[in-house]
Each structure stands twice: as C-alpha cells, then as structure tokens.
Short mmCIF file of C-alpha atoms in Angstrom, two decimals:
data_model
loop_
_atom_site.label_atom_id
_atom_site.label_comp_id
_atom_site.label_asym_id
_atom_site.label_seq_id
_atom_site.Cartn_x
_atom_site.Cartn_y
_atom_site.Cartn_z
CA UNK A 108 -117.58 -25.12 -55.19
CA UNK A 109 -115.94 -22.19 -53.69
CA UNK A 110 -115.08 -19.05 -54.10
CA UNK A 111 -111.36 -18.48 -55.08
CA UNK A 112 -110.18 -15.21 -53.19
CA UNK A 113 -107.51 -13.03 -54.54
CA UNK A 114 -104.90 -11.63 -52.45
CA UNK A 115 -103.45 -8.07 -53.47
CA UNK A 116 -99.62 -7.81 -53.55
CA UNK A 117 -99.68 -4.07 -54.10
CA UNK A 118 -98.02 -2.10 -51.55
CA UNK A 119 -100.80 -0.02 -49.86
CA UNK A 120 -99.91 3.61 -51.60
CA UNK A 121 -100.98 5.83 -48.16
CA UNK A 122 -98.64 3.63 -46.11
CA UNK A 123 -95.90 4.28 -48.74
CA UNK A 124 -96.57 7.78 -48.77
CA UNK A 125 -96.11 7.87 -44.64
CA UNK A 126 -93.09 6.23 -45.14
CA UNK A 127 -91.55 8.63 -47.65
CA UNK A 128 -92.80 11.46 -45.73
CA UNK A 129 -91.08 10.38 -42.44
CA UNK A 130 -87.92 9.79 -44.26
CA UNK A 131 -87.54 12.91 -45.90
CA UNK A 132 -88.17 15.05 -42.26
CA UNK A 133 -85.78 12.62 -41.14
CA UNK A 134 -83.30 13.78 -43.56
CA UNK A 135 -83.99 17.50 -43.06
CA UNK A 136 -83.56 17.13 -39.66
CA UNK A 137 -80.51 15.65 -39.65
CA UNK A 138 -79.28 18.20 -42.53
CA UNK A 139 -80.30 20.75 -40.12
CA UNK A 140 -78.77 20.08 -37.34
CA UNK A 141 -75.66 19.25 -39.34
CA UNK A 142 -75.38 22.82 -40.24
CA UNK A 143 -76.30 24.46 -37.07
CA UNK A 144 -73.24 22.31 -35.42
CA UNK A 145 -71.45 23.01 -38.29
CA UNK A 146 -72.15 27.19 -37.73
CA UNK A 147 -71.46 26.73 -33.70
CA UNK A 148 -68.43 24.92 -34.64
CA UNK A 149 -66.95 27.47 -37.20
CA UNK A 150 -68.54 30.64 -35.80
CA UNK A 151 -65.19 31.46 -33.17
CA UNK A 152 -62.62 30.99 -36.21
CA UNK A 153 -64.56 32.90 -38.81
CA UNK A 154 -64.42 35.62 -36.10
CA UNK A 155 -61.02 35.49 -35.45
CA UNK A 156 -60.19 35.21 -39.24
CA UNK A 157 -62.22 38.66 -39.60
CA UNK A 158 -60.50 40.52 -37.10
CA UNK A 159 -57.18 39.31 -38.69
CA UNK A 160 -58.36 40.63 -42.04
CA UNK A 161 -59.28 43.95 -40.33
CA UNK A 162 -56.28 44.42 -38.77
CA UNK A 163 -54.12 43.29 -41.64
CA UNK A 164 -56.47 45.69 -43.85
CA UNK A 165 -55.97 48.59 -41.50
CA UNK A 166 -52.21 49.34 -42.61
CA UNK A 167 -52.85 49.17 -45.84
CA UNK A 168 -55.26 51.98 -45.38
CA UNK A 169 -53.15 54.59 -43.13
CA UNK A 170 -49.79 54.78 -44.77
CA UNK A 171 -46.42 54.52 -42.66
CA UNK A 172 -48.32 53.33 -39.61
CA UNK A 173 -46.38 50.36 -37.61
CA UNK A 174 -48.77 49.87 -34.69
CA UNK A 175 -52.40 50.86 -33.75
CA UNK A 176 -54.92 51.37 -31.49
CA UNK A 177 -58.87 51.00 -30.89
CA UNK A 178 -61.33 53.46 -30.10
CA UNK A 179 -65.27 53.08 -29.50
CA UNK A 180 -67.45 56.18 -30.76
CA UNK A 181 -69.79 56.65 -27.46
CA UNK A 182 -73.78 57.73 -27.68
CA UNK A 183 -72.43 61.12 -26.70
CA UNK A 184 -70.12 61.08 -29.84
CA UNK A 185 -66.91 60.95 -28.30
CA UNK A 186 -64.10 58.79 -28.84
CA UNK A 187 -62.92 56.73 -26.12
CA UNK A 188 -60.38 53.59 -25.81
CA UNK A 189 -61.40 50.35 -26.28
CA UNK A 190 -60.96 47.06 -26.46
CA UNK A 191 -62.30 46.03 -29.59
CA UNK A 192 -65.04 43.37 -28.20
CA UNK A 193 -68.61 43.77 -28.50
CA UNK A 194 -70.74 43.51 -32.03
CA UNK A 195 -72.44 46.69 -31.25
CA UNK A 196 -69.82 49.09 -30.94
CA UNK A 197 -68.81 51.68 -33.25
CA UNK A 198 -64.76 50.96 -33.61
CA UNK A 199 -62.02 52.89 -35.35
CA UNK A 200 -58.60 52.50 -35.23
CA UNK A 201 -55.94 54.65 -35.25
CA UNK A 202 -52.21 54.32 -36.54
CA UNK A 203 -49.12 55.48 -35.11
CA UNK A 204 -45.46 55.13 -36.68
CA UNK A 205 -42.34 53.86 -34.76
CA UNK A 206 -41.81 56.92 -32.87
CA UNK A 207 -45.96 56.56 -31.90
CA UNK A 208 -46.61 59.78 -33.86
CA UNK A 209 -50.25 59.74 -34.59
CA UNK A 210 -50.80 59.13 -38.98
CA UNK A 211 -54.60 58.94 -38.75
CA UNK A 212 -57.59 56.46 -38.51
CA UNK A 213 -58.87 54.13 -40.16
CA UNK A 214 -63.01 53.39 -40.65
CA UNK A 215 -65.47 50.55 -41.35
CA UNK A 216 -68.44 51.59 -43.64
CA UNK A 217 -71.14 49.96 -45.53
CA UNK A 218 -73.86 50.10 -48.21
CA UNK A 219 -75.59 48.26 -51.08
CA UNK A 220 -73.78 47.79 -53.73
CA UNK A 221 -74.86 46.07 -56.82
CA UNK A 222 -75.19 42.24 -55.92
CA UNK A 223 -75.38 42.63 -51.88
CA UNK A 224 -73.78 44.92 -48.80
CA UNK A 225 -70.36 46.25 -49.36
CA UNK A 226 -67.73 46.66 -46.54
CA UNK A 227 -65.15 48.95 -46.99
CA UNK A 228 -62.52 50.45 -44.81
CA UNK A 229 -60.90 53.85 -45.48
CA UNK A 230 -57.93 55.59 -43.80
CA UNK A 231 -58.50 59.19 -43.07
CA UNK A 232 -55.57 61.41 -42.13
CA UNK A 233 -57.16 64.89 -40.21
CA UNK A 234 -53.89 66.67 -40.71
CA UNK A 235 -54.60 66.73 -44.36
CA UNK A 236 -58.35 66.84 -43.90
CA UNK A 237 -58.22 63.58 -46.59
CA UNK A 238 -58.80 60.31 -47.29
CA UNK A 239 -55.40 58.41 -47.84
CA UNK A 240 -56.45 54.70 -48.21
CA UNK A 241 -59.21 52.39 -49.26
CA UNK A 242 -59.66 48.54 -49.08
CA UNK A 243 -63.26 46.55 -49.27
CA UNK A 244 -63.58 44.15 -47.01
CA UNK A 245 -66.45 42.04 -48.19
CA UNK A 246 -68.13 42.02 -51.43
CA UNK A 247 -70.15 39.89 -53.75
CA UNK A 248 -69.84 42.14 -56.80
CA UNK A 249 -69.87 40.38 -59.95
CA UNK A 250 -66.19 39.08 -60.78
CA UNK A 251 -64.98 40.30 -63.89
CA UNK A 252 -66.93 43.52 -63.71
CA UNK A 253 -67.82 44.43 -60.13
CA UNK A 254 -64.88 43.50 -58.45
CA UNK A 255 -63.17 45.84 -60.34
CA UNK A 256 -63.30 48.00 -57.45
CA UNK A 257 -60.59 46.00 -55.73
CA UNK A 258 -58.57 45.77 -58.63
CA UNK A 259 -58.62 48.81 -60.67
CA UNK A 260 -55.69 51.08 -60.20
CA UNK A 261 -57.09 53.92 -61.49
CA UNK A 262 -60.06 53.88 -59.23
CA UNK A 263 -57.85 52.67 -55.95
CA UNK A 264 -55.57 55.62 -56.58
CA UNK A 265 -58.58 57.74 -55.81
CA UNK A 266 -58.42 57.39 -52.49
CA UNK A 267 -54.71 58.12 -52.01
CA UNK A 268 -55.81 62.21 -51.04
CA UNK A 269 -59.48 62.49 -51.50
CA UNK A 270 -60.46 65.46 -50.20
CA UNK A 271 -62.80 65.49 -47.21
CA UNK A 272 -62.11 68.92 -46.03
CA UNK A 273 -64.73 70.78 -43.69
CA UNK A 274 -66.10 73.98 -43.61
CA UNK A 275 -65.36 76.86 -41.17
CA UNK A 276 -67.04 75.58 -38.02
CA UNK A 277 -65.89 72.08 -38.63
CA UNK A 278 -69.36 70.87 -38.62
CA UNK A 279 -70.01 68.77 -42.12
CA UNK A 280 -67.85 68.24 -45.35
CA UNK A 281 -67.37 71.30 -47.26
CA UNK A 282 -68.18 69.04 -50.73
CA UNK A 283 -69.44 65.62 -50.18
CA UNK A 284 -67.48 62.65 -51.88
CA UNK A 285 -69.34 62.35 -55.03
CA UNK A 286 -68.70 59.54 -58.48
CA UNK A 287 -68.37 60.97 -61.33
CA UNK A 288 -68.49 59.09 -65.11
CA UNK A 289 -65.19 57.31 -65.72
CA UNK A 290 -62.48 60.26 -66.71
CA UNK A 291 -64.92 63.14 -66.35
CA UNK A 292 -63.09 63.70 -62.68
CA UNK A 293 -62.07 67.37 -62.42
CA UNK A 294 -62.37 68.07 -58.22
CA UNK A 295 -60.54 66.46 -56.01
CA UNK A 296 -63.92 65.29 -53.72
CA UNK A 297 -64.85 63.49 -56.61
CA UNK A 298 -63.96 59.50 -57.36
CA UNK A 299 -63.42 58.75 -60.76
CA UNK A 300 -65.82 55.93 -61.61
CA UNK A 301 -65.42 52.68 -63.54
CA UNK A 302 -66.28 51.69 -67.12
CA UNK A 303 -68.37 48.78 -66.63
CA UNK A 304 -68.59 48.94 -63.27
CA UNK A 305 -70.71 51.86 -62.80
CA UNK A 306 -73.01 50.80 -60.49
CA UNK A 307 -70.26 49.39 -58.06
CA UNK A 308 -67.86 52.52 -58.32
CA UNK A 309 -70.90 54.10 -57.31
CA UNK A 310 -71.77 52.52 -54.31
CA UNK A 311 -68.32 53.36 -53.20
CA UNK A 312 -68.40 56.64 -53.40
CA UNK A 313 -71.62 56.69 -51.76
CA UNK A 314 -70.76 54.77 -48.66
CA UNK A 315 -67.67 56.83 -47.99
CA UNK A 316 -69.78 60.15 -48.54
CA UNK A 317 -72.12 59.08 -45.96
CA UNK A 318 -69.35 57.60 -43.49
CA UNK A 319 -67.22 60.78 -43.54
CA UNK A 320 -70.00 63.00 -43.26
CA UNK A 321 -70.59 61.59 -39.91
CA UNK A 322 -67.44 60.17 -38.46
CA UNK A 323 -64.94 63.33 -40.11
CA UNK A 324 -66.30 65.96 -38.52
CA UNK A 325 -65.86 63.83 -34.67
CA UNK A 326 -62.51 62.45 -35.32
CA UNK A 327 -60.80 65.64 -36.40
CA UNK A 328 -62.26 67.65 -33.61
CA UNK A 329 -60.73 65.04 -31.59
CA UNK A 330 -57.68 64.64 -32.99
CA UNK A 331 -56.02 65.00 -29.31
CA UNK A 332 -57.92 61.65 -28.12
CA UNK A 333 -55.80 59.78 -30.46
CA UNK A 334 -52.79 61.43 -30.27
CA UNK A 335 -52.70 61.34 -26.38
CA UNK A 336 -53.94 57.77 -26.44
CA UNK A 337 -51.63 55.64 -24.06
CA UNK A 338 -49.39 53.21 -25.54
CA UNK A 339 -50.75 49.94 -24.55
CA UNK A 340 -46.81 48.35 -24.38
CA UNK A 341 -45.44 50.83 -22.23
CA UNK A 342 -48.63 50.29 -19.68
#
C-alpha cells in the first residue's frame, strides 16, 4: 500500500511578501516621478504667477504710483538698476506717477510668523521718512484668526504713515517699529496689534522693524538713484 502524499495549496507567504514589496516601490516610484514632472511642469507658471502678484501688490503699497522700476541692492550696499532676474538678488522697486515723479519704494521682507514664514511687502516713502503701505504676500496663518492681518482694517491702516524716521546722521531708525497690545498704541512707530491674533500682528511688526532698519537707512541716502533712474520707455 502506499503512501498518499498531500499537496499544499497555500500560497508560499515569503513569495507573497516579495510580491507586495515590489508592488508598492513600484507605486512610489511612479508617484514620484509623477510629482517631480508635475513640479518641472508647473515650476515656470508658478513663477510667472508670483511676479504678477508682486507687481500687482507693489501699487497697492506706494500710493499714486502709475509705473515702476527695479533696483538690485549690491554687496557694496548701493542701489543699482536691474532687471529683476536672478533668485539671489536683493530687489526693490520704486514707483513713479504719470509725470515720472519719484513716490517711493516698495520692499519684500520676511519672518516666522505663527504657523510658517511670512512675506510681506511694504511701501516706504523717504520724503516723509514713513511707511505708507503694507500687503503680505504669502502666509499660512490660521484663517479666522491669523489671517486677520490681511483683513483687519484697523491693523492695515497702520501702515498708512508709520513712522520710520532716522536719527541725525541717517544711520539707523530713530525708534524701531515696535507691536503694541491691541488699542494701547500711543507713538506713531508703534503698530497697533490684534485681539486674537497676537502672535501674527506680532510677527509683522517684527519683520518690518528688522527690514527698515537695514534697507531705510540705504534707500533714503539714495534717494537720487531712484529719482534719476532712466525711464525704460523713453530708452
């Protein structure tokens, strides 16, 4: 008599395991490339779309401006034309009226804020010695409470003449831009923060503080770089 021999239908569980294994890389790689064509694809336009925002953004931060201009901060901390390419460079831009009479410039700054980094863009008006508009850029503040900072009226209207005037030998800010508690603002360096928003009205006030105690001191001391500036339709 013999021997009956039994055959084992179960799927071997270390080939199955291969086979899983090799699927799922297969599927990352795949998702992966998928987003780095995706990135290559979109990169140009998101770029363009920026420097559309920017540009839009800068007139609503110099007021009565109807055309502008770009100028690259050098190593040596002068101001010279430019052309606005290069991811490095340190631009500003500066707004003229119809009759190309020089208004004042307008500046990119960033900081932390309370959820991520906060871009910003002020106008600054050396004639005045003041800050004269504000817009943000890019933020990821918390909606409802955070993004109050775009919003707020009371808090926007403290950067229609926000003093940034300097001291006798026009070498730093005669008082920094400081926050102060929602209401308590009594100088007109301070920004009147936000109920709520404390932490983001902060972060504001910080960023421009640390922007304009660089970059006011060089562009009013070279005030004559912008107004000299060539007009770029007339060339």
């Amino acid at each position: 008599m013999s021997a009956e021999k039994t055959i084992s239908t179960r799927p071997n569980p270390t080939e199955g395991s291969k086979k899983m294994l090799i699927a799922m890389v297969g599927i990352g790689v795949i998702c992966a490339l998928l987003i780095v064509l995706s990135y290559e694809g979109t990169k140009e336009r998101i770029e363009v779309l920026k420097a559309e925002a920017l540009e839009k953004a800068v007139f609503k931060v110099i007021p009565g401006i109807s055309k502008t201009r770009i100028f690259e901060l050098n190593a040596d901390g002068t101001f010279v034309p430019s052309d606005g390419k290069g991811k490095d460079k340190t631009l500003v831009f500066a707004g003229y009226d119809d009759k190309d009479v020089f208004k004042g410039i307008a500046i990119e700054a960033s900081g932390q804020g309370y959820a991520d980094i906060l871009r910003i863009l002020y106008g600054y008006d050396p004639e005045t010695q003041t800050v004269v508009g504000f817009y943000v850029l890019e933020s990821k503040e918390t909606p409802g409470l955070g993004d109050k900072i775009e919003k707020n009226e009371t808090f926007l209207a403290n950067f229609n003449a926000l003093t940034v005037a300097l001291t006798a030998d026009l070498n730093e800010i005669q008082n920094p831009v400081v926050t102060v508690k929602s209401g308590m603002k009594a100088n007109p360096w301070e920004v009147d923060g936000i109920t709520g928003a404390t932490i983001s009205s902060r972060a504001v006030g910080n960023i421009i503080a640390e922007s304009t105690a660089k970059m006011v001191p060089l562009a009013y001391k070279q005030q004559e770089v912008f107004k000299s500036a060539p007009n770029p339709a007339s060339q």
